Coordinates of C-alpha atoms in Angstrom, one line a residue:
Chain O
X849 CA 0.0 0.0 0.0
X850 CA 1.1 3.2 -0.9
X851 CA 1.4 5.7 2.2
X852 CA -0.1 9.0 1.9
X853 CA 0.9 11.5 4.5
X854 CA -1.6 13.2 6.5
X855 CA -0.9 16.2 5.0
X856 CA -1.0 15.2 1.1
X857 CA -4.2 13.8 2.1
X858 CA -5.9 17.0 3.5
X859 CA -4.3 19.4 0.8
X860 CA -5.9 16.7 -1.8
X861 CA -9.4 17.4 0.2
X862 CA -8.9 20.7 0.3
X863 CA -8.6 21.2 -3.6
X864 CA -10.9 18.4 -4.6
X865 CA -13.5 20.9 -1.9
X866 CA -12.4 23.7 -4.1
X867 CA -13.4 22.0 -7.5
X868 CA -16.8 21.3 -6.2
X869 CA -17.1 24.5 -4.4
X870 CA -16.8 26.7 -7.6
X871 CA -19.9 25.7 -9.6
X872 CA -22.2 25.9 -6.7
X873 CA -21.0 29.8 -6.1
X874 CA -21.9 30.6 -9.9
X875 CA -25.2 28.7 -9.8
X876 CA -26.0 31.6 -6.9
X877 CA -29.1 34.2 -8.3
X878 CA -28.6 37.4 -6.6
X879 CA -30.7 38.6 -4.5
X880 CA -31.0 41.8 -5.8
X881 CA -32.2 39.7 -9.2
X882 CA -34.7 38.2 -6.7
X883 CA -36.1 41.5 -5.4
X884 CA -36.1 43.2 -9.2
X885 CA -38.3 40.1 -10.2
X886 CA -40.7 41.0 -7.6
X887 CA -40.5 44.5 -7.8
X888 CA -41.0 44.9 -11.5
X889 CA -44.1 42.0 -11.0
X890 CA -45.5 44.3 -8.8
X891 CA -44.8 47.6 -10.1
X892 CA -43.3 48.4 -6.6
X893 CA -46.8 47.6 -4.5
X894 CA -46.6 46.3 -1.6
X895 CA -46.6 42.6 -1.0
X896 CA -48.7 41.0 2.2
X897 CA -47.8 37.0 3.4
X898 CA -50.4 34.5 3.2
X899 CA -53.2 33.7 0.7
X900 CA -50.9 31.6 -1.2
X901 CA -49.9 28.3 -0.8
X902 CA -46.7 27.0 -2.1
X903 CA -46.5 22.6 -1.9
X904 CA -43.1 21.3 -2.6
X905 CA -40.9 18.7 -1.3
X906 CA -39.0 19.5 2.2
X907 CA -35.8 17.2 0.5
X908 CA -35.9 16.9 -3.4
X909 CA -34.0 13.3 -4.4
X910 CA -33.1 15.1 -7.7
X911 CA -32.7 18.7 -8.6
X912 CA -34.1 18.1 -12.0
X913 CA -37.6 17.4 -11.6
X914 CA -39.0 18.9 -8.5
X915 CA -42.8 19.2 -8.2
X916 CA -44.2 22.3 -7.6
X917 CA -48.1 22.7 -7.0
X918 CA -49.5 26.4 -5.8
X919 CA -52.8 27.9 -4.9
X920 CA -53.9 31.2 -4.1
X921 CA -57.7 31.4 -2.1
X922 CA -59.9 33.8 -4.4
X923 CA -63.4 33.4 -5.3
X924 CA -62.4 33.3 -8.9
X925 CA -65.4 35.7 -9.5
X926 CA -65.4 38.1 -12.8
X927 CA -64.6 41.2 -10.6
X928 CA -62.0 39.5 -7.9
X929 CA -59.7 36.9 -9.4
X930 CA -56.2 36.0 -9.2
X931 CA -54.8 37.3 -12.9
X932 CA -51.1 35.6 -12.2
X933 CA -48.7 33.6 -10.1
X934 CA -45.0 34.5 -10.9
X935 CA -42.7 31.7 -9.4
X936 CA -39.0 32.5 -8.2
X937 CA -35.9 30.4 -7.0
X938 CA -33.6 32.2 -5.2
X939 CA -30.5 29.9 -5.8
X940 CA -30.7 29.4 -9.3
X941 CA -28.5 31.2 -12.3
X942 CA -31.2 33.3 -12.9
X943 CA -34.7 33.9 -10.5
X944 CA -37.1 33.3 -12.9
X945 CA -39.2 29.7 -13.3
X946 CA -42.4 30.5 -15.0
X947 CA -45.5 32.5 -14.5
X948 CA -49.0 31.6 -14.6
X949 CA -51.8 33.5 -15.7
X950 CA -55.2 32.6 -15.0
X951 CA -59.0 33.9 -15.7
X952 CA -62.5 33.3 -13.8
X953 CA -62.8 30.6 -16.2
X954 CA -59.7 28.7 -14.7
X955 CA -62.3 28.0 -11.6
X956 CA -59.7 28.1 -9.2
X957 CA -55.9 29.7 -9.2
X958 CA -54.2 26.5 -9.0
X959 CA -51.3 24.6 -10.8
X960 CA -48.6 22.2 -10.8
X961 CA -45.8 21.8 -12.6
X962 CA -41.7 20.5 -12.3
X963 CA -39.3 22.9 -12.0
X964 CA -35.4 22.6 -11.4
X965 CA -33.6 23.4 -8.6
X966 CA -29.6 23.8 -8.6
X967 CA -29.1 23.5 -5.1
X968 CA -30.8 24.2 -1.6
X969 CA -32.5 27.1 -1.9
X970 CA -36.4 28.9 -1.3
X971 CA -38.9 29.1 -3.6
X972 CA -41.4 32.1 -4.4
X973 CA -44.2 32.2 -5.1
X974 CA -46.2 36.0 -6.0
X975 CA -49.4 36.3 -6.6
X976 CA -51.0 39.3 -8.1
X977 CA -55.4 39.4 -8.0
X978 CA -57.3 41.3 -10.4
X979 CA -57.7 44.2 -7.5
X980 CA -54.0 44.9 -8.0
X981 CA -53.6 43.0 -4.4
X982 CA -50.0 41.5 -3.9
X983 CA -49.7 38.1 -2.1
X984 CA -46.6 35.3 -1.6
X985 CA -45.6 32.9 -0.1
X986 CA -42.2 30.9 0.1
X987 CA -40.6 27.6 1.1
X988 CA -37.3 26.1 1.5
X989 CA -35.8 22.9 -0.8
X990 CA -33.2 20.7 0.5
X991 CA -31.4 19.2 -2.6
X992 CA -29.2 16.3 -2.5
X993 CA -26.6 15.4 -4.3
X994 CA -26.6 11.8 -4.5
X995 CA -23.4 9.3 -4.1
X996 CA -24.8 7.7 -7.5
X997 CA -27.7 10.1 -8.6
X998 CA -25.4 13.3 -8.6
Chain D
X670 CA -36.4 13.5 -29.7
X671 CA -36.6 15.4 -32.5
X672 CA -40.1 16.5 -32.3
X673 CA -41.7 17.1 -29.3
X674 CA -45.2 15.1 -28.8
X675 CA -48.1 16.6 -26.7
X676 CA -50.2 14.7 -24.4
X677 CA -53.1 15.8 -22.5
X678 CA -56.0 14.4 -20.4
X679 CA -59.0 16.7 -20.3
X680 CA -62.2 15.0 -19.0
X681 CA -64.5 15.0 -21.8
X682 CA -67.7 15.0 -20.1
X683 CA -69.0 17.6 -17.0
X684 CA -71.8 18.7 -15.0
X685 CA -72.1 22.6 -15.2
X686 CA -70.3 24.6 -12.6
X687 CA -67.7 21.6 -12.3
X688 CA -64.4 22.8 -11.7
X689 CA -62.3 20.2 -13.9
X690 CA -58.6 19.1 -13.8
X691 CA -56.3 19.1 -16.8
X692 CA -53.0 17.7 -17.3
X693 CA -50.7 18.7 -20.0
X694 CA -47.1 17.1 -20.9
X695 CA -44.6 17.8 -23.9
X696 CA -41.8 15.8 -24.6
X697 CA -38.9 18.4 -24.6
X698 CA -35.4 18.4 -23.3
X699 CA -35.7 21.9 -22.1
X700 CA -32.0 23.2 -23.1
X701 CA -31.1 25.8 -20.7
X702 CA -28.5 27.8 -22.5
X703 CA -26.3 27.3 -19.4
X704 CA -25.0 24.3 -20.6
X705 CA -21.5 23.6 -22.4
X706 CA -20.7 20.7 -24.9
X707 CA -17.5 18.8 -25.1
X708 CA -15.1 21.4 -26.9
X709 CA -16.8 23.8 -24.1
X710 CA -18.9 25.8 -26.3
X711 CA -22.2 26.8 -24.7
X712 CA -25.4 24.7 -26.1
X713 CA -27.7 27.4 -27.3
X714 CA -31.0 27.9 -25.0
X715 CA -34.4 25.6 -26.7
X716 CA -37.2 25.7 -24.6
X717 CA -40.5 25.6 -24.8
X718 CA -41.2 29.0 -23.8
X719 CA -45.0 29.0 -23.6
X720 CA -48.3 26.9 -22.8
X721 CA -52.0 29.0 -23.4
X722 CA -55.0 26.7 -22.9
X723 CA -58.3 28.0 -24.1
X724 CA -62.0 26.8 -24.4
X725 CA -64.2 28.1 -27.4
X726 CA -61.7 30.9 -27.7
X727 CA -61.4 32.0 -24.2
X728 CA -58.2 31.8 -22.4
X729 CA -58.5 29.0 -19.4
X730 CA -54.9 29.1 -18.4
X731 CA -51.7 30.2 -20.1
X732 CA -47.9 30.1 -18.7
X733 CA -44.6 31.5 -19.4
X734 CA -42.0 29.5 -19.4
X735 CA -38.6 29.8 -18.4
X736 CA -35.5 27.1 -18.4
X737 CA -35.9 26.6 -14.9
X738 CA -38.8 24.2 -15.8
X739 CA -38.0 20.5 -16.0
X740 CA -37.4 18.5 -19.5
X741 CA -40.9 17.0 -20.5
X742 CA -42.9 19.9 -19.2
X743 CA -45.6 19.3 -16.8
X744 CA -48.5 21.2 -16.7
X745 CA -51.7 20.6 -14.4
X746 CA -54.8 23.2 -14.1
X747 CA -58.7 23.6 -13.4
X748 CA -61.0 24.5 -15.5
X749 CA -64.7 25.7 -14.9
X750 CA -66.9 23.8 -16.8
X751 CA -69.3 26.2 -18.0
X752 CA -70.8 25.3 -21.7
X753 CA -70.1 22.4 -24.2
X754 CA -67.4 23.1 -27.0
X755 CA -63.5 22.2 -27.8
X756 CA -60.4 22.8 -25.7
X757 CA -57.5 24.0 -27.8
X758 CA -54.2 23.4 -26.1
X759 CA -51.0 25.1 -27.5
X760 CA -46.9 24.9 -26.7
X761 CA -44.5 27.7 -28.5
X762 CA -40.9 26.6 -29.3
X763 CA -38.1 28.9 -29.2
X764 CA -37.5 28.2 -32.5
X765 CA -40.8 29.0 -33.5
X766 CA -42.6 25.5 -33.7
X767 CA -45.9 25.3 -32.6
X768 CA -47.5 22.1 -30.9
X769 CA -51.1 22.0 -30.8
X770 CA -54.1 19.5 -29.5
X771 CA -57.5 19.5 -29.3
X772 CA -60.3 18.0 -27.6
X773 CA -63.9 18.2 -26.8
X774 CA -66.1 18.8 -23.8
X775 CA -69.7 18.3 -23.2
X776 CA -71.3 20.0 -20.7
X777 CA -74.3 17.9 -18.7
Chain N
X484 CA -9.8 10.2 22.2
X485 CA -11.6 6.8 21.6
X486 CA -14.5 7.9 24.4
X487 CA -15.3 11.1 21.8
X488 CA -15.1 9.1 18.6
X489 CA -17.2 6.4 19.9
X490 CA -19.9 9.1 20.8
X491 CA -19.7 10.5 17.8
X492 CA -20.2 7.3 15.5
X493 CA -23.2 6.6 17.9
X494 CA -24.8 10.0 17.0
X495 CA -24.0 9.1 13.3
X496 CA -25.5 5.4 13.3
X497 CA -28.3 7.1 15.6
X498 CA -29.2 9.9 12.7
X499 CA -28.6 7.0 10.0
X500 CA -31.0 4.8 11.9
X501 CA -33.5 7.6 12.1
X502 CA -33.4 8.5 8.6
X503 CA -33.7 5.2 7.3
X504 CA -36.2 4.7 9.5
X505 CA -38.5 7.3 7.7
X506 CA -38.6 5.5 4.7
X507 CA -38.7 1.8 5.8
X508 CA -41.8 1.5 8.2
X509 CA -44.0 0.2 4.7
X510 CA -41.2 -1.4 2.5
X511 CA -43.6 -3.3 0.8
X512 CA -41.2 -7.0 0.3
X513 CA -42.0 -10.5 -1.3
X514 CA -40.6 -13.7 -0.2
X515 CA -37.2 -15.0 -0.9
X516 CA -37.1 -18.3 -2.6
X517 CA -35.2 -21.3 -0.1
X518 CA -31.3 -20.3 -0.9
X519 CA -31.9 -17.0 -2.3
X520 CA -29.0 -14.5 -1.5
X521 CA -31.7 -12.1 -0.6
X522 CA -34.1 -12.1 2.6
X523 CA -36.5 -10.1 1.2
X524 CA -36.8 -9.2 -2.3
X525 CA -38.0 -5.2 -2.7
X526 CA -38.5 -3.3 -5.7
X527 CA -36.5 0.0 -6.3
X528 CA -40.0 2.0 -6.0
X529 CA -39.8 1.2 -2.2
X530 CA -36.7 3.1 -2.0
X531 CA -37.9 6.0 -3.5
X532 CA -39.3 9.3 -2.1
X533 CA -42.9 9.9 -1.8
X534 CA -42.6 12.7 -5.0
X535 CA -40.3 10.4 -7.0
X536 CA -43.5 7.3 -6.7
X537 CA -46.2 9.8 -7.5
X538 CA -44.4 10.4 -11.0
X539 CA -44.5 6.4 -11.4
X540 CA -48.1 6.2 -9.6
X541 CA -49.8 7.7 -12.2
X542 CA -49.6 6.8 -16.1
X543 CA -50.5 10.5 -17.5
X544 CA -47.9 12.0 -15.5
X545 CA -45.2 9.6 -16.1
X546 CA -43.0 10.9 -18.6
X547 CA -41.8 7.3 -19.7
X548 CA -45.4 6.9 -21.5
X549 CA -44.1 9.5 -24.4
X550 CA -41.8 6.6 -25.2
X551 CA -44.4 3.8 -24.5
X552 CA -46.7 6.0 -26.8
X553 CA -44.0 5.6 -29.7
X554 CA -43.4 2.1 -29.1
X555 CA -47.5 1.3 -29.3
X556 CA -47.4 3.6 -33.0
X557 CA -44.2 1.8 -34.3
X558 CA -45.8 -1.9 -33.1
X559 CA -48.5 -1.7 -36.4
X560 CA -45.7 0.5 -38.5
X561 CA -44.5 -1.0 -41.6
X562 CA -41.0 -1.1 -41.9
X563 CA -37.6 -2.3 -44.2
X564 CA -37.9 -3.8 -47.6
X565 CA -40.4 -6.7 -46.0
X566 CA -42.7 -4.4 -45.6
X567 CA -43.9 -5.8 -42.4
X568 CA -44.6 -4.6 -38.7
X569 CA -44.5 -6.4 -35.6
X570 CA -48.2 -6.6 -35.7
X571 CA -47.9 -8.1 -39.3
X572 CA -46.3 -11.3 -36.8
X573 CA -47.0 -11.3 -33.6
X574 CA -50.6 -9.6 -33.8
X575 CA -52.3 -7.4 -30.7
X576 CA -49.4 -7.4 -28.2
X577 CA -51.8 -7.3 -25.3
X578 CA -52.2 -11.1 -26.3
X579 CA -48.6 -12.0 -28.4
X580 CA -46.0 -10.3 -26.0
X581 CA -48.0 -10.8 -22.5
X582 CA -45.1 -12.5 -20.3
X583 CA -42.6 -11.4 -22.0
X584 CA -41.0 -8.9 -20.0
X585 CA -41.1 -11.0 -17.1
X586 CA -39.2 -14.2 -18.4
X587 CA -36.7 -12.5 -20.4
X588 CA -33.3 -13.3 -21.3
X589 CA -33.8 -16.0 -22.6
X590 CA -32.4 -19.3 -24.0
X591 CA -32.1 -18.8 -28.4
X592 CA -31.1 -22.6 -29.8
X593 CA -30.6 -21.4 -32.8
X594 CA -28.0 -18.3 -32.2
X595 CA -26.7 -20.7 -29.3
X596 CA -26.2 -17.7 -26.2
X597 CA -29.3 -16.0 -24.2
X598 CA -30.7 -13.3 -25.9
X599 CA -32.7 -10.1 -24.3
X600 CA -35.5 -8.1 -25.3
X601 CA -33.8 -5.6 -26.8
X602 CA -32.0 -8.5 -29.1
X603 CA -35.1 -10.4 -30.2
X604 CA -36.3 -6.7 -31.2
X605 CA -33.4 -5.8 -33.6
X606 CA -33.3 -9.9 -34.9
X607 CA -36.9 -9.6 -35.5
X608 CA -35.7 -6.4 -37.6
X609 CA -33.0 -7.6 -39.0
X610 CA -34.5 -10.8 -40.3
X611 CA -38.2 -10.8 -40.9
X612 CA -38.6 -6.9 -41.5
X613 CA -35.3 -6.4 -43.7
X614 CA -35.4 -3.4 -41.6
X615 CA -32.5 -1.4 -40.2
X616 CA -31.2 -2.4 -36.5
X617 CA -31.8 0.0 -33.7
X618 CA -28.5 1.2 -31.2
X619 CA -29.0 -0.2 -28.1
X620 CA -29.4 2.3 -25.0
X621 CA -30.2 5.4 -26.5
X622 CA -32.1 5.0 -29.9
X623 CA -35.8 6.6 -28.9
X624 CA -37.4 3.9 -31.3
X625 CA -35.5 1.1 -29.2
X626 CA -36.3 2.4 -25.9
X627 CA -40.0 2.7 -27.0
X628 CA -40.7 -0.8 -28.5
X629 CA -38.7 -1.8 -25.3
X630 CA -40.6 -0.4 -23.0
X631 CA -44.1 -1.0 -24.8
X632 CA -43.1 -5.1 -25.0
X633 CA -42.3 -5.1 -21.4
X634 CA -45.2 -3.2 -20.3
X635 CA -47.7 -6.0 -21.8
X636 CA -46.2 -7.7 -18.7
X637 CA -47.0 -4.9 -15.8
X638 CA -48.1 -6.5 -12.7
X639 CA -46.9 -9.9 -13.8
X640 CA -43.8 -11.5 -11.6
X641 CA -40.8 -12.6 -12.9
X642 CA -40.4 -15.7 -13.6
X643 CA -36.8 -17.8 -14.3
X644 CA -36.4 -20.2 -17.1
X645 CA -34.9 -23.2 -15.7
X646 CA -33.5 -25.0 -19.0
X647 CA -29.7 -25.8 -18.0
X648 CA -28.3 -23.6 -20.7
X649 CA -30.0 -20.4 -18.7
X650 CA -28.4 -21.9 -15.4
X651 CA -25.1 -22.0 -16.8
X652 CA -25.7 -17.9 -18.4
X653 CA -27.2 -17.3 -14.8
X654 CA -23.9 -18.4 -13.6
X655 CA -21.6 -16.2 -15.2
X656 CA -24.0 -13.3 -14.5
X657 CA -23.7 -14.2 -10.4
X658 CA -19.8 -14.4 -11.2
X659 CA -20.4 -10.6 -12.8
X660 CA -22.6 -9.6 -9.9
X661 CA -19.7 -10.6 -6.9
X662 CA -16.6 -9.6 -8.6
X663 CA -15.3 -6.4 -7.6
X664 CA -14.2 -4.5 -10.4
X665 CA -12.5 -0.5 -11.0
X666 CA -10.5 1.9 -9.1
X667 CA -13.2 1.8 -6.6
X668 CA -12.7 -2.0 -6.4
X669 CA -16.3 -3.1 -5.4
X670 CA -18.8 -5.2 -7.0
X671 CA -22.8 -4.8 -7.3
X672 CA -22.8 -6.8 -3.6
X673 CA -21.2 -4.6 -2.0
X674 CA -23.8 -1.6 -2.6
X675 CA -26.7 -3.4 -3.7
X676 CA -26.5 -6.4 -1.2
X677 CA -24.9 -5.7 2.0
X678 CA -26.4 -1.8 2.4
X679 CA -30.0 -1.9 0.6
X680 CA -31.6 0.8 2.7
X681 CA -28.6 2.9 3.9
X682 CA -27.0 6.4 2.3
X683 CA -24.4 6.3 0.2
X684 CA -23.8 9.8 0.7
X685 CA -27.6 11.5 -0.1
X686 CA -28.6 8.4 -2.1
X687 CA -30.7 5.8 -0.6
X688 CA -29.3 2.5 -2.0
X689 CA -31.9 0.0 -3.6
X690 CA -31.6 -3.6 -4.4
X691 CA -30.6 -2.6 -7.7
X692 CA -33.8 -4.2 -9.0
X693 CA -34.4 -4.0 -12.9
X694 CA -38.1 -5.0 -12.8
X695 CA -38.9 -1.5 -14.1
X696 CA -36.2 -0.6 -16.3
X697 CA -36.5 0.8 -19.2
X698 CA -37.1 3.5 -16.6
X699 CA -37.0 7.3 -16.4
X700 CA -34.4 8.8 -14.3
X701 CA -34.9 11.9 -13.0
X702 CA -31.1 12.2 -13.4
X703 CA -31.1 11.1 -17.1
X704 CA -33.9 14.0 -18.1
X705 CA -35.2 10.8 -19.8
X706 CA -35.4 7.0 -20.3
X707 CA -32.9 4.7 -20.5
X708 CA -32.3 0.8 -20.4
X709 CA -31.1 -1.8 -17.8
X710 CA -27.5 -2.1 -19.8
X711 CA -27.1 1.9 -19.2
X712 CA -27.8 1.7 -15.7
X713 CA -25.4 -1.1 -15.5
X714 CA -22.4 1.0 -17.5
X715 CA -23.6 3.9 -15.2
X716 CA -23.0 1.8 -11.9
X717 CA -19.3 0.3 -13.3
X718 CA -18.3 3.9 -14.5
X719 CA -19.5 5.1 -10.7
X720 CA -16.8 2.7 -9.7
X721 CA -14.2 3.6 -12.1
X722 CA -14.6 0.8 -14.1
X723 CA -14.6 0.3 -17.4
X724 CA -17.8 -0.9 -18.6
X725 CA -19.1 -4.0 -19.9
X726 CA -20.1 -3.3 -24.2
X727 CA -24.5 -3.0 -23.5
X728 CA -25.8 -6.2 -25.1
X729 CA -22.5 -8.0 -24.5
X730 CA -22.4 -11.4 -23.5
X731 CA -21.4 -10.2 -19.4
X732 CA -24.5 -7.7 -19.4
X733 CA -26.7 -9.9 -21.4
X734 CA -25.6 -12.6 -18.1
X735 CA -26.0 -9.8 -15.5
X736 CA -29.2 -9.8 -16.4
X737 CA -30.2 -12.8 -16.6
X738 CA -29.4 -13.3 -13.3
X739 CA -30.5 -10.2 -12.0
X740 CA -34.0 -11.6 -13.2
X741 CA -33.5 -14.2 -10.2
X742 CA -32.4 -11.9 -7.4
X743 CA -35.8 -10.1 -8.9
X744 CA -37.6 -13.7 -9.1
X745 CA -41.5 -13.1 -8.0
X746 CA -41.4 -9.0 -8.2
X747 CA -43.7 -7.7 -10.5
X748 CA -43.0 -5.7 -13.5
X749 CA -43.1 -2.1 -13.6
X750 CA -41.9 -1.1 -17.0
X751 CA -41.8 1.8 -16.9
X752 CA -41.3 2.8 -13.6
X753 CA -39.6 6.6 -12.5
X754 CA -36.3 6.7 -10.7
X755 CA -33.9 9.0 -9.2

């Protein structure tokens, strides 16, 4: 057996940390992109908690397919309905996920989809009704990295 | 895949006042543009970039999509099953493709 | 120095415990067969988060059924300069190819070796449809036909065919299945065997079950075959793989049919 010294060993860490370090700090959204997103969604209106409800996985076994189901409580009524839901992660390259736009006819402001996730991060969700009212709500996502299924 | 396939599963009959579930999938490897092949040259962003769902010409449920949303895009919505008529469902490429299915609904 | 590190490998196998724990409590398991290297056989679903088995639990929202779609529409498409389809032989495959998936390899006098699915597919081409072959992990069209033949058998448990010839191909696929192999120097045992229900890192180890494969992999973006999750698992070990539809491959499987033996198929199930 070849013998490693303690020290080759840890400096061989160290830089094989480094390598997997990097990626994970350019996969990082800014938060300022985060609060632009919202800020030009809303026009700068204030946004209250609550109303929404934002269902994802506490621990995600894959990063590429995490599902994603949100709901917003309206009437879905001709004059008050929820007109969109605008979905943010906060960890990704860039903010942005998707946005949904709905009508009375939708029946209710629900949807689900799959999103990705580069690593642990929140999720947001922003709701905007047809009364120009400003709702979110947000959740954390563990993601692993698997031994195999990274 | 070269070309995308749609499916969708819309009930095709309701009561009035019903508030229906639809689920909608594409086949689509969703390239994010963030990517890099093996000479390190970036893959250029494909995605499907939007889904609008109407019924007799009203909008039910559209969505913008960005490459954050997984390959084979999944989409699930309601519907308020008011009349009898034809869902038209509808997914724009980023290279300009459209994908398009339709079905019928009749309204009890 | 001993005291701490003893308390500390407690708190570890006390977390581990706990977190396997979580998932385990409705592991649903069939019998071992008397001399089985298994106590309990369990399908890779078990292992699988709750989001991961919604994707497989219901048929729209599986992406896999795209392929299974495609597989269905090439089954009554002509093809190659005999201008026939599979249907043109072997008729409704709800009837013709029922079984199938879960007996498979199997014993071929004439070519004289065990063949797979995937084989009988492109020989079929090949020889009655004058037809082009199909690549062997990738190829859309393969995968498809794949997955739509082994899907006639959904629900259905595997069952092992005992001619001697299949015993003796069972053989070298045990020998393939305990040898450790790569940089990593380990063998399909020593994850899929001994630690079945622990972490390797964030991953939850399975049995390494392939009564659902063709599958889609949530890692993949898509669906793939049993031989690419084998050359997946040997390059994970810094190995260099087996060729998919080789003759060691073609034996894993076979025998990885009777570490399966009574699981029902799930082609095509969703995995991580």
């Amino acid at each position: 057996m070849t013998n490693i010294s303690r020290r080759e060993a840890l400096a061989a860490g160290v830089g094989f940390a480094t390598i997997t370090m990097l990626p994970l700090s350019w996969a990082h959204a800014d938060k300022a992109l985060v609060d632009k997103a919202i800020a030009d969604f809303t026009g700068g209106a204030s946004v209250s908690e609550g109303n929404v409800s934002l269902d994802m996985p506490e621990i995600a076994e894959n990063g590429n397919t995490v599902p994603l189901n949100v709901s917003v409580d309206s009437p879905m009524a001709d004059d008050n309905y929820v007109e969109s839901v605008m979905i943010l992660a906060s960890g990704n390259p860039t903010p942005g996920v998707a946005t949904f736009h709905f009508t009375p006819l939708s029946g209710e402001a629900a949807a689900t989809t799959r999103m990705r996730l580069a690593s642990t991060q929140d999720v947001i969700a922003v709701a905007k009704t047809s009364k120009g009212e400003f709702f979110q709500a947000g959740t954390t996502v563990k993601v692993t990295i698997g031994g195999c299924g990274g | 895949m070269a070309k995308s396939k749609p499916r969708v599963k819309a009930p095709k009959k309701a009561s009035a006042g019903d508030v229906v579930t639809i689920k909608t999938l594409i086949s689509h490897k969703m390239e994010t543009g963030l990517r890099k092949d093996k000479e390190g040259k970036i893959i250029p962003r494909k995605i499907i970039n939007k889904f609008e769902c109407s019924f007799n010409g009203a909008s039910v449920f559209s969505c913008d999509i960005l490459p954050a949303v997984s390959a084979n895009p999944y989409l699930e919505f309601t519907m308020k099953a008011v009349e009898s008529g034809e869902y038209n469902f509808k997914w724009t490429d980023d290279d300009g493709s459209i994908y398009e299915k339709k079905s019928k609904l009749t309204v009890a | 120095m001993m005291k701490i590190f003893g308390k500390v490998a407690a708190i570890v196998a006390g977390s581990a415990l706990v977190a396997t724990a979580a998932f385990a409590e409705d592991r649903k398991s069939y019998p071992a067969p008397k001399d089985h290297p298994l106590s309990e056989i369990i399908s890779g679903y078990e292992f699988r988060t709750p989001e991961t088995r919604a994707l497989q639990d219901d048929d729209f929202e599986n992406p896999a059924y795209i392929l299974l779609d495609l597989g269905a529409e090439l089954w009554s498409t002509a093809d190659g300069a005999a201008g026939k389809s599979c249907a043109s032989c072997h008729g409704d495959a709800a009837e013709s190819m029922k079984g199938i998936g879960a007996s498979f390899p199997k014993w071929s006098k004439e070519r004289n070796k065990a063949i797979t699915v995937e084989q009988q597919i492109n020989i079929c081409r090949e020889e009655q449809m004058q037809a082009d072959t199909w690549k062997w992990t990738k190829d859309p069209n393969m995968l498809g036909m794949t997955i739509f033949v082994k899907n006639q058998s959904r629900g259905m448990p595997i069952v092992l065919d005992n001619s001697p010839e299949m015993e003796t191909v069972r053989k070298l696929g045990e020998e393939v299945y305990y040898t450790r192999y790569g940089q990593l120097d380990m063998s399909c045992a020593n994850c899929h065997e001994d630690y079945y229900g622990n972490y390797i890192r964030a991953d939850m180890l399975s049995q390494g079950q392939i009564n659902g494969f063709p599958t889609y992999r949530l890692k993949w973006n898509g669906v793939g075959s049993t031989h690419r999750r084998f050359k997946g698992c040997m390059k994970n070990i810094r190995a260099n793989p087996f060729k998919p539809q080789g003759e060691e491959f073609t034996a894993l499987e076979a025998y990885m049919m009777y570490r399966a033996v009574g699981l029902p198929i799930e082609t095509p199930s969703v995995r991580n």
